[in-house]
Amino acid sequence: MALNLVSPPEVKSISFLGSTNSISSPKLFPGGFVLKKKDYGTAFWRRVQCSVQAQQPPPAWPGRAIPDPGQKTWDGPKPISIVGSTGSIGTQTLDIVAENPDKFRVVGLAAGSNVTLLADQVKTFKPQLVAVRNESLVSELKEALADMEQKPEIIPGEQGVIEVARHPDAVSVVTGIVGCAGLKPTVAAIEAGKDIALANKETLIAGGPFVLPLAHKHKVKILPADSEHSAIFQCIQGLPEGALRRIILTASGGAFRDWPVDKLKEVKVADALKHPNWNMGKKITVDSATLFNKGLEVIEAHYLFGAEYDDIDIVIHPQSIIHSMVETQDSSVLAQLGWPDMRLPILYTMSWPERIYCSEITWPRLDLCKLGSLTFKAPDNVKYPSMSLAYAAGRAGGTMTGVLSAANEKAVELFIDEKISYLDIFKVVELTFPCLHEMMACSLLQTNPTTALLDDSEVLDLCRSPCKDLGRRGEGSEQLYHTL
């Protein structure tokens, strides 16, 4: 399988050729020029990155995590808001609240369109403020809550989601909205001084150069809820300054880790949604299958912890017990272990720096003897070309990480809707890069990424052109362009 990185007119195409078994393997250019992992961004990506060089933003946690003294500013259970309450992250967050009513209480809930579940959540947790992004469903929600004695305030649309995120009583906001839709409410919460339990990758990937300085300005903590970044965060607790040497992100390998490459052309949506270890939403499950999620996590780890891309590695760990590792300057490796259960990293973002006791009944304790063995292997860059795209976008800097995220988000949506094939995801993302990059003004993104977001129709239009090109070259699904 060959992946040709289509570049601007003045740059010839690059091919990822051969059976590459590691992201550190050399990439071959026409004429025999070799580009190694460390050199990404010094040739091709220099020409496609922003003409305005973005100043490196300060990381959320520069290689260490030390709590501020006297951090607690509330009485009783910690008040939280949840945006994306009916999704996978939101429902698991509410499971934690239900089990720990003496530790947490919900003051705001925001959801997209699942009014039935949202109504049940409102009746159970009794928030003060509720938002439903789909404005046409407000009447249905009000009807579902008609029998409540103390009804919450309901604000429809995107503005309602923003108001939930910056609710005056909330100390912390859990951001569980998938995709770039989570960026605006997260920015609103930061500007209101709320700590962020971050489960939305796009916040940093698309807006890191803006969001991180904003968080520092408002003295806001960004606490990672992804299992991998939570593991890193837990491992760097109390490290001395300058002790972090390397980050090792573990990946399950997704639904197709045991599939041969030549069988991937037969993948159906149902196949991609069968994750071997984790129970997650559709988009992140597909991202796990393509390993785009791991590529995006590399970028997120760079922004969160300040590690250079040369110092962030990926290793396939099929059991998903070690959630990630850090290497210190003296070559010691620290790891965080646990069952593949998103509730633990979510809980830690909500309770940090405290550790909350969990029942063995609902939170089974890890038994290494029962596991028997843990295995690891290098990722296959032929099966997962997403990793090279992510490393290259990260090194290019500027808007390119946001470009990668937006193009992947739309390509996955098209795949789930059965408008493109599984392998077309990589091709659409790759070919959309130059088109989408030109549309995103670097200076605008660095000033405020929420004003630079494209809506679905604009991203779809940008995807159409490369898909049409795929059809001409005979490299995509026969009806790829016409289905968009």
Short mmCIF file of C-alpha atoms in Angstrom, two decimals:
data_model
loop_
_atom_site.label_atom_id
_atom_site.label_comp_id
_atom_site.label_asym_id
_atom_site.label_seq_id
_atom_site.Cartn_x
_atom_site.Cartn_y
_atom_site.Cartn_z
CA MET A 1 0.00 0.00 0.00
CA ALA A 2 1.42 3.38 -0.96
CA LEU A 3 0.25 6.71 0.36
CA ASN A 4 1.13 9.75 -1.72
CA LEU A 5 1.22 13.01 0.16
CA VAL A 6 -0.18 15.53 -2.28
CA SER A 7 1.57 18.82 -1.88
CA PRO A 8 1.25 22.34 -3.26
CA PRO A 9 2.18 22.70 -6.96
CA GLU A 10 5.79 23.62 -6.31
CA VAL A 11 6.48 20.47 -4.28
CA LYS A 12 6.60 17.00 -5.79
CA SER A 13 4.70 14.18 -4.12
CA ILE A 14 6.13 12.06 -1.34
CA SER A 15 5.49 8.33 -1.14
CA PHE A 16 5.47 6.17 1.94
CA LEU A 17 6.81 3.04 0.28
CA GLY A 18 7.59 -0.45 1.40
CA SER A 19 6.62 -2.44 4.46
CA THR A 20 7.44 0.06 7.16
CA ASN A 21 7.15 -1.37 10.63
CA SER A 22 7.91 1.68 12.73
CA ILE A 23 7.17 5.36 12.63
CA SER A 24 10.87 6.00 12.97
CA SER A 25 11.71 4.32 9.66
CA PRO A 26 13.04 6.53 6.85
CA LYS A 27 10.68 7.96 4.23
CA LEU A 28 11.88 7.89 0.62
CA PHE A 29 11.57 10.89 -1.66
CA PRO A 30 11.78 10.83 -5.46
CA GLY A 31 15.44 10.76 -6.42
CA GLY A 32 16.44 8.74 -3.37
CA PHE A 33 16.34 11.55 -0.81
CA VAL A 34 15.68 10.08 2.66
CA LEU A 35 13.61 11.83 5.31
CA LYS A 36 13.85 10.25 8.77
CA LYS A 37 11.44 10.73 11.65
CA LYS A 38 13.54 13.49 13.20
CA ASP A 39 13.59 15.38 9.90
CA TYR A 40 9.82 15.67 9.38
CA GLY A 41 8.98 19.30 8.86
CA THR A 42 12.40 20.35 7.54
CA ALA A 43 11.56 19.94 3.86
CA PHE A 44 8.03 19.27 2.66
CA TRP A 45 6.15 20.56 5.69
CA ARG A 46 8.18 23.76 5.87
CA ARG A 47 6.55 24.74 2.60
CA VAL A 48 2.99 24.02 3.65
CA GLN A 49 3.06 25.32 7.22
CA CYS A 50 1.80 28.78 8.18
CA SER A 51 3.57 31.71 6.65
CA VAL A 52 3.20 33.34 10.07
CA GLN A 53 5.25 31.27 12.51
CA ALA A 54 3.33 30.50 15.69
CA GLN A 55 5.18 31.12 18.91
CA GLN A 56 5.43 27.89 20.88
CA PRO A 57 2.65 28.05 23.51
CA PRO A 58 3.44 27.22 27.13
CA PRO A 59 2.47 23.60 27.95
CA ALA A 60 -0.31 22.93 30.41
CA TRP A 61 2.05 20.80 32.53
CA PRO A 62 5.75 21.35 31.67
CA GLY A 63 6.97 17.85 32.47
CA ARG A 64 5.74 17.89 36.07
CA ALA A 65 2.51 18.35 38.04
CA ILE A 66 2.40 20.00 41.45
CA PRO A 67 -0.92 21.15 42.98
CA ASP A 68 -1.32 24.70 44.16
CA PRO A 69 -1.63 25.13 47.94
CA GLY A 70 -5.09 26.09 49.14
CA GLN A 71 -6.67 25.04 45.84
CA LYS A 72 -10.12 24.16 47.21
CA THR A 73 -12.55 27.09 46.95
CA TRP A 74 -15.95 25.46 47.53
CA ASP A 75 -17.96 23.95 50.36
CA GLY A 76 -19.62 20.54 50.21
CA PRO A 77 -19.66 18.44 47.02
CA LYS A 78 -17.62 19.88 44.17
CA PRO A 79 -19.92 21.66 41.66
CA ILE A 80 -19.36 20.63 38.03
CA SER A 81 -20.86 21.24 34.60
CA ILE A 82 -20.87 18.62 31.84
CA VAL A 83 -21.00 19.47 28.14
CA GLY A 84 -21.81 16.39 26.09
CA SER A 85 -23.71 14.74 28.93
CA THR A 86 -25.46 12.10 26.80
CA GLY A 87 -22.28 10.86 25.12
CA SER A 88 -19.87 8.21 26.33
CA ILE A 89 -17.79 10.58 28.47
CA GLY A 90 -20.82 12.38 29.84
CA THR A 91 -22.71 9.26 30.90
CA GLN A 92 -19.63 7.81 32.60
CA THR A 93 -19.05 11.12 34.39
CA LEU A 94 -22.61 10.97 35.71
CA ASP A 95 -22.03 7.38 36.85
CA ILE A 96 -19.18 8.74 38.97
CA VAL A 97 -21.36 11.52 40.39
CA ALA A 98 -24.14 9.03 41.20
CA GLU A 99 -21.67 6.86 43.11
CA ASN A 100 -20.11 9.82 44.93
CA PRO A 101 -22.92 12.27 45.79
CA ASP A 102 -20.91 13.50 48.77
CA LYS A 103 -18.01 14.45 46.48
CA PHE A 104 -19.68 15.94 43.38
CA ARG A 105 -22.86 17.70 42.32
CA VAL A 106 -24.04 18.72 38.85
CA VAL A 107 -24.99 22.36 38.21
CA GLY A 108 -25.20 22.28 34.41
CA LEU A 109 -25.83 19.74 31.64
CA ALA A 110 -25.54 20.24 27.88
CA ALA A 111 -26.37 17.70 25.18
CA GLY A 112 -26.82 17.57 21.43
CA SER A 113 -30.06 15.86 20.45
CA ASN A 114 -30.69 12.86 22.74
CA VAL A 115 -33.58 14.54 24.58
CA THR A 116 -34.91 11.33 26.13
CA LEU A 117 -31.64 10.55 27.91
CA LEU A 118 -31.05 14.21 28.76
CA ALA A 119 -34.47 14.42 30.42
CA ASP A 120 -33.67 11.36 32.54
CA GLN A 121 -30.35 12.91 33.55
CA VAL A 122 -32.03 16.19 34.52
CA LYS A 123 -34.58 14.37 36.69
CA THR A 124 -31.84 12.38 38.41
CA PHE A 125 -29.18 15.05 38.97
CA LYS A 126 -31.35 18.20 39.09
CA PRO A 127 -28.98 20.72 37.47
CA GLN A 128 -29.76 24.43 37.59
CA LEU A 129 -29.10 24.96 33.88
CA VAL A 130 -29.68 22.71 30.85
CA ALA A 131 -28.85 23.19 27.18
CA VAL A 132 -29.85 21.22 24.10
CA ARG A 133 -27.79 22.07 21.02
CA ASN A 134 -30.57 21.10 18.60
CA GLU A 135 -32.94 24.03 19.11
CA SER A 136 -35.86 22.25 17.46
CA LEU A 137 -35.99 19.80 20.38
CA VAL A 138 -36.47 22.33 23.17
CA SER A 139 -40.25 21.88 23.24
CA GLU A 140 -39.83 18.11 23.48
CA LEU A 141 -37.41 18.52 26.38
CA LYS A 142 -39.77 20.89 28.22
CA GLU A 143 -42.60 18.42 27.78
CA ALA A 144 -40.45 15.59 29.15
CA LEU A 145 -39.67 17.71 32.24
CA ALA A 146 -43.21 18.96 32.77
CA ASP A 147 -43.75 16.87 35.92
CA MET A 148 -40.64 18.24 37.70
CA GLU A 149 -41.38 20.50 40.67
CA GLN A 150 -38.17 22.50 40.35
CA LYS A 151 -37.50 22.88 36.65
CA PRO A 152 -34.08 23.97 35.41
CA GLU A 153 -33.47 26.93 33.17
CA ILE A 154 -33.22 25.75 29.55
CA ILE A 155 -31.15 27.63 26.97
CA PRO A 156 -31.23 26.26 23.40
CA GLY A 157 -28.52 26.08 20.76
CA GLU A 158 -24.79 26.66 20.84
CA GLN A 159 -25.20 29.62 23.19
CA GLY A 160 -26.85 27.32 25.71
CA VAL A 161 -23.88 24.95 25.60
CA ILE A 162 -21.57 27.90 26.20
CA GLU A 163 -23.64 29.09 29.15
CA VAL A 164 -23.51 25.62 30.74
CA ALA A 165 -19.73 25.62 30.29
CA ARG A 166 -19.34 28.93 32.08
CA HIS A 167 -22.01 28.42 34.74
CA PRO A 168 -21.06 30.73 37.63
CA ASP A 169 -21.36 28.00 40.28
CA ALA A 170 -19.24 25.39 38.45
CA VAL A 171 -15.68 24.88 39.63
CA SER A 172 -14.81 22.38 36.91
CA VAL A 173 -16.23 21.58 33.48
CA VAL A 174 -16.12 18.12 31.87
CA THR A 175 -15.82 18.62 28.10
CA GLY A 176 -17.22 15.49 26.48
CA ILE A 177 -18.39 16.93 23.16
CA VAL A 178 -16.78 15.16 20.21
CA GLY A 179 -14.95 17.16 17.56
CA CYS A 180 -14.39 20.86 16.98
CA ALA A 181 -17.85 21.64 18.42
CA GLY A 182 -16.22 21.36 21.84
CA LEU A 183 -13.78 24.21 21.27
CA LYS A 184 -16.07 27.21 21.81
CA PRO A 185 -17.60 26.04 25.12
CA THR A 186 -14.14 25.09 26.39
CA VAL A 187 -12.79 28.54 25.60
CA ALA A 188 -15.83 30.09 27.33
CA ALA A 189 -15.21 27.97 30.41
CA ILE A 190 -11.53 28.97 30.52
CA GLU A 191 -12.40 32.66 30.21
CA ALA A 192 -14.80 32.18 33.14
CA GLY A 193 -11.98 30.66 35.24
CA LYS A 194 -13.26 27.07 35.27
CA ASP A 195 -10.82 24.16 35.47
CA ILE A 196 -11.18 21.87 32.46
CA ALA A 197 -11.57 18.09 32.64
CA LEU A 198 -10.50 17.69 29.04
CA ALA A 199 -11.95 14.77 27.08
CA ASN A 200 -12.07 16.70 23.80
CA LYS A 201 -8.86 16.30 21.80
CA GLU A 202 -9.73 19.03 19.32
CA THR A 203 -9.49 21.75 21.97
CA LEU A 204 -5.68 21.51 21.97
CA ILE A 205 -5.11 20.01 18.54
CA ALA A 206 -7.03 22.75 16.73
CA GLY A 207 -6.60 25.54 19.26
CA GLY A 208 -3.49 24.81 21.34
CA PRO A 209 -1.59 28.01 20.39
CA PHE A 210 -4.57 30.06 21.61
CA VAL A 211 -6.06 27.89 24.36
CA LEU A 212 -2.88 27.26 26.37
CA PRO A 213 -1.88 30.92 26.84
CA LEU A 214 -5.53 31.66 27.67
CA ALA A 215 -5.54 28.98 30.37
CA HIS A 216 -2.33 30.36 31.86
CA LYS A 217 -3.78 33.88 31.78
CA HIS A 218 -6.87 32.82 33.73
CA LYS A 219 -4.92 30.43 36.01
CA VAL A 220 -7.02 27.50 34.79
CA LYS A 221 -5.90 23.88 35.10
CA ILE A 222 -6.35 21.66 32.04
CA LEU A 223 -6.71 18.13 33.40
CA PRO A 224 -6.55 15.37 30.76
CA ALA A 225 -9.36 12.78 30.75
CA ASP A 226 -8.00 10.65 27.90
CA SER A 227 -6.69 7.43 29.42
CA GLU A 228 -3.25 7.91 27.84
CA HIS A 229 -2.76 11.53 28.85
CA SER A 230 -4.20 10.86 32.28
CA ALA A 231 -1.60 8.11 32.67
CA ILE A 232 1.18 10.53 31.75
CA PHE A 233 -0.29 13.15 34.07
CA GLN A 234 -0.36 10.65 36.93
CA CYS A 235 3.23 9.56 36.23
CA ILE A 236 4.63 13.10 36.35
CA GLN A 237 3.11 13.94 39.74
CA GLY A 238 5.89 15.40 41.85
CA LEU A 239 8.69 15.00 39.28
CA PRO A 240 11.44 17.57 39.68
CA GLU A 241 11.85 20.18 37.00
CA GLY A 242 13.52 18.87 33.84
CA ALA A 243 13.12 15.20 34.83
CA LEU A 244 10.90 14.18 31.88
CA ARG A 245 12.89 12.62 29.06
CA ARG A 246 10.38 10.74 26.89
CA ILE A 247 6.66 9.97 26.61
CA ILE A 248 5.54 6.50 25.51
CA LEU A 249 1.93 6.37 24.36
CA THR A 250 0.36 2.93 24.31
CA ALA A 251 -2.21 1.93 21.69
CA SER A 252 -4.47 -1.10 21.62
CA GLY A 253 -4.15 -1.34 17.84
CA GLY A 254 -7.90 -0.99 17.41
CA ALA A 255 -10.33 -3.25 15.64
CA PHE A 256 -7.89 -4.26 12.89
CA ARG A 257 -4.69 -4.88 14.81
CA ASP A 258 -4.77 -8.56 13.80
CA TRP A 259 -6.02 -8.02 10.23
CA PRO A 260 -3.57 -8.29 7.32
CA VAL A 261 -3.18 -5.08 5.35
CA ASP A 262 -4.61 -6.57 2.16
CA LYS A 263 -7.89 -7.36 3.95
CA LEU A 264 -8.52 -3.74 4.96
CA LYS A 265 -10.20 -2.99 1.63
CA GLU A 266 -13.07 -5.23 2.79
CA VAL A 267 -13.74 -3.31 6.04
CA LYS A 268 -17.36 -2.42 6.82
CA VAL A 269 -18.52 0.19 9.33
CA ALA A 270 -19.66 -2.53 11.74
CA ASP A 271 -16.13 -4.01 11.68
CA ALA A 272 -14.53 -0.69 12.60
CA LEU A 273 -16.91 -0.23 15.54
CA LYS A 274 -15.86 -3.50 17.23
CA HIS A 275 -13.13 -2.29 19.55
CA PRO A 276 -11.45 -5.23 21.31
CA ASN A 277 -10.99 -3.50 24.68
CA TRP A 278 -12.84 -0.20 25.08
CA ASN A 279 -16.49 0.86 25.04
CA MET A 280 -16.49 4.28 23.34
CA GLY A 281 -18.45 6.46 20.93
CA LYS A 282 -18.49 5.78 17.19
CA LYS A 283 -16.07 8.50 16.13
CA ILE A 284 -13.33 7.67 18.63
CA THR A 285 -13.76 3.93 17.96
CA VAL A 286 -13.15 4.47 14.24
CA ASP A 287 -10.21 6.74 15.09
CA SER A 288 -8.82 3.87 17.17
CA ALA A 289 -9.15 1.52 14.21
CA THR A 290 -7.26 3.91 11.90
CA LEU A 291 -4.88 4.96 14.72
CA PHE A 292 -5.69 8.59 13.93
CA ASN A 293 -6.62 8.81 17.60
CA LYS A 294 -3.03 7.95 18.54
CA GLY A 295 -1.63 10.43 16.05
CA LEU A 296 -3.86 13.13 17.50
CA GLU A 297 -2.79 12.07 21.00
CA VAL A 298 0.85 12.63 20.03
CA ILE A 299 -0.02 16.23 19.18
CA GLU A 300 -2.07 16.60 22.35
CA ALA A 301 0.78 15.20 24.47
CA HIS A 302 3.11 17.77 22.92
CA TYR A 303 0.78 20.60 23.92
CA LEU A 304 -0.07 19.22 27.36
CA PHE A 305 3.41 18.29 28.57
CA GLY A 306 5.81 20.24 26.36
CA ALA A 307 7.62 17.16 25.00
CA GLU A 308 9.25 17.47 21.58
CA TYR A 309 7.88 15.21 18.86
CA ASP A 310 11.16 13.29 18.76
CA ASP A 311 10.54 12.42 22.41
CA ILE A 312 7.01 11.03 21.97
CA ASP A 313 6.78 7.39 20.89
CA ILE A 314 3.91 5.01 20.17
CA VAL A 315 3.87 1.32 21.08
CA ILE A 316 1.11 -1.22 20.42
CA HIS A 317 -0.04 -2.84 23.67
CA PRO A 318 -3.00 -5.14 22.88
CA GLN A 319 -4.13 -5.68 26.48
CA SER A 320 -4.67 -1.92 27.19
CA ILE A 321 -3.51 -2.37 30.80
CA ILE A 322 -0.55 0.02 30.71
CA HIS A 323 -2.20 3.25 29.62
CA SER A 324 1.05 5.09 28.91
CA MET A 325 4.54 5.59 30.31
CA VAL A 326 7.13 8.26 30.90
CA GLU A 327 10.89 7.89 30.87
CA THR A 328 12.90 10.10 33.20
CA GLN A 329 16.38 11.49 32.60
CA ASP A 330 18.01 8.60 34.45
CA SER A 331 16.26 6.09 32.09
CA SER A 332 13.72 4.95 34.68
CA VAL A 333 10.29 4.26 33.15
CA LEU A 334 7.14 5.02 35.12
CA ALA A 335 3.82 3.51 34.02
CA GLN A 336 0.19 3.80 35.05
CA LEU A 337 -1.80 0.55 34.96
CA GLY A 338 -5.47 -0.27 35.24
CA TRP A 339 -8.35 -2.04 33.55
CA PRO A 340 -9.52 -0.40 30.32
CA ASP A 341 -12.20 1.73 31.98
CA MET A 342 -12.60 5.41 31.13
CA ARG A 343 -14.16 6.14 34.51
CA LEU A 344 -10.76 6.13 36.25
CA PRO A 345 -9.13 8.91 34.18
CA ILE A 346 -12.39 10.90 34.27
CA LEU A 347 -12.54 10.53 38.06
CA TYR A 348 -8.96 11.72 38.45
CA THR A 349 -9.65 14.91 36.47
CA MET A 350 -12.58 15.57 38.81
CA SER A 351 -10.80 14.77 42.07
CA TRP A 352 -7.19 15.86 41.45
CA PRO A 353 -5.04 16.15 43.47
CA GLU A 354 -7.11 13.92 45.77
CA ARG A 355 -7.62 10.15 45.36
CA ILE A 356 -11.17 8.94 45.97
CA TYR A 357 -11.90 5.47 47.35
CA CYS A 358 -13.75 3.25 44.85
CA SER A 359 -15.81 0.16 45.66
CA GLU A 360 -14.43 -3.19 44.48
CA ILE A 361 -17.91 -4.09 43.27
CA THR A 362 -18.21 -1.32 40.70
CA TRP A 363 -14.45 -0.73 40.23
CA PRO A 364 -12.74 -4.16 40.02
CA ARG A 365 -9.14 -4.03 41.24
CA LEU A 366 -6.31 -4.94 38.89
CA ASP A 367 -5.03 -8.50 39.23
CA LEU A 368 -1.71 -8.92 37.41
CA CYS A 369 -1.53 -12.65 38.18
CA LYS A 370 -4.89 -13.14 36.53
CA LEU A 371 -3.66 -11.25 33.47
CA GLY A 372 -0.59 -13.42 33.14
CA SER A 373 1.33 -11.39 30.55
CA LEU A 374 1.55 -8.01 28.88
CA THR A 375 2.81 -7.71 25.30
CA PHE A 376 4.10 -4.89 23.11
CA LYS A 377 5.07 -4.36 19.49
CA ALA A 378 6.04 -1.51 17.18
CA PRO A 379 3.21 0.05 15.16
CA ASP A 380 2.95 -0.79 11.46
CA ASN A 381 3.14 2.40 9.42
CA VAL A 382 1.76 0.67 6.34
CA LYS A 383 -1.40 -0.39 8.15
CA TYR A 384 -1.57 2.93 10.03
CA PRO A 385 -0.35 5.78 7.73
CA SER A 386 -2.24 8.16 10.03
CA MET A 387 0.74 8.28 12.40
CA SER A 388 3.10 9.77 9.82
CA LEU A 389 0.48 12.35 8.85
CA ALA A 390 0.06 13.33 12.50
CA TYR A 391 3.78 13.63 13.25
CA ALA A 392 4.26 15.70 10.09
CA ALA A 393 1.32 17.99 10.91
CA GLY A 394 2.61 18.47 14.45
CA ARG A 395 6.08 19.40 13.28
CA ALA A 396 4.63 21.75 10.65
CA GLY A 397 2.87 23.62 13.44
CA GLY A 398 0.59 26.58 12.94
CA THR A 399 -2.81 25.58 11.59
CA MET A 400 -1.75 22.17 10.31
CA THR A 401 -2.80 20.22 13.42
CA GLY A 402 -6.24 21.77 13.20
CA VAL A 403 -6.34 20.90 9.50
CA LEU A 404 -5.55 17.28 10.29
CA SER A 405 -8.26 17.11 12.94
CA ALA A 406 -10.96 18.77 10.81
CA ALA A 407 -10.24 16.65 7.74
CA ASN A 408 -10.21 13.43 9.77
CA GLU A 409 -13.42 14.35 11.58
CA LYS A 410 -15.28 14.85 8.30
CA ALA A 411 -13.75 11.75 6.67
CA VAL A 412 -14.82 9.57 9.62
CA GLU A 413 -18.32 11.02 9.45
CA LEU A 414 -18.50 10.13 5.75
CA PHE A 415 -17.26 6.60 6.48
CA ILE A 416 -19.80 6.05 9.28
CA ASP A 417 -22.52 7.28 6.88
CA GLU A 418 -21.21 4.69 4.38
CA LYS A 419 -20.39 7.34 1.78
CA ILE A 420 -16.71 6.38 1.55
CA SER A 421 -14.75 3.22 2.28
CA TYR A 422 -12.43 2.63 5.24
CA LEU A 423 -9.23 3.13 3.22
CA ASP A 424 -10.71 6.29 1.73
CA ILE A 425 -10.45 7.90 5.18
CA PHE A 426 -6.66 8.12 4.82
CA LYS A 427 -6.91 9.34 1.24
CA VAL A 428 -9.48 12.04 1.96
CA VAL A 429 -7.47 13.35 4.94
CA GLU A 430 -4.24 13.33 2.98
CA LEU A 431 -5.68 15.07 -0.07
CA THR A 432 -7.70 17.60 1.91
CA PHE A 433 -4.58 18.95 3.63
CA PRO A 434 -3.56 21.51 0.98
CA CYS A 435 -7.16 22.66 0.35
CA LEU A 436 -8.13 23.07 3.98
CA HIS A 437 -4.81 24.60 4.97
CA GLU A 438 -5.27 27.42 2.48
CA MET A 439 -8.69 28.20 3.97
CA MET A 440 -7.48 28.56 7.57
CA ALA A 441 -5.69 31.84 8.14
CA CYS A 442 -2.75 31.37 10.49
CA SER A 443 -3.00 34.74 12.17
CA LEU A 444 -6.74 34.25 12.74
CA LEU A 445 -6.27 30.86 14.38
CA GLN A 446 -3.52 32.13 16.64
CA THR A 447 -5.73 35.04 17.73
CA ASN A 448 -8.89 33.03 18.34
CA PRO A 449 -9.48 29.58 16.83
CA THR A 450 -13.21 29.70 17.54
CA THR A 451 -13.62 32.34 14.83
CA ALA A 452 -11.68 30.25 12.30
CA LEU A 453 -13.80 27.10 12.49
CA LEU A 454 -15.42 25.95 9.26
CA ASP A 455 -18.94 24.57 9.29
CA ASP A 456 -19.77 21.07 8.01
CA SER A 457 -20.74 22.22 4.53
CA GLU A 458 -17.46 24.10 4.07
CA VAL A 459 -15.33 21.14 5.18
CA LEU A 460 -17.44 18.84 2.98
CA ASP A 461 -16.84 21.09 -0.03
CA LEU A 462 -13.12 20.96 0.67
CA CYS A 463 -13.29 17.16 0.85
CA ARG A 464 -15.10 16.96 -2.50
CA SER A 465 -12.20 18.25 -4.58
CA PRO A 466 -9.64 15.65 -3.45
CA CYS A 467 -12.31 12.94 -3.71
CA LYS A 468 -12.95 13.95 -7.30
CA ASP A 469 -9.20 13.73 -7.88
CA LEU A 470 -9.19 10.23 -6.36
CA GLY A 471 -11.91 9.21 -8.78
CA ARG A 472 -9.92 10.49 -11.77
CA ARG A 473 -6.84 8.57 -10.63
CA GLY A 474 -8.85 5.43 -9.89
CA GLU A 475 -7.57 5.30 -6.31
CA GLY A 476 -10.82 5.67 -4.39
CA SER A 477 -14.25 4.15 -4.33
CA GLU A 478 -15.79 4.41 -7.79
CA GLN A 479 -18.62 6.64 -6.65
CA LEU A 480 -16.64 8.47 -3.96
CA TYR A 481 -17.00 11.94 -5.39
CA HIS A 482 -20.62 11.56 -6.41
CA THR A 483 -21.68 10.32 -2.96
CA LEU A 484 -20.48 13.47 -1.19
#
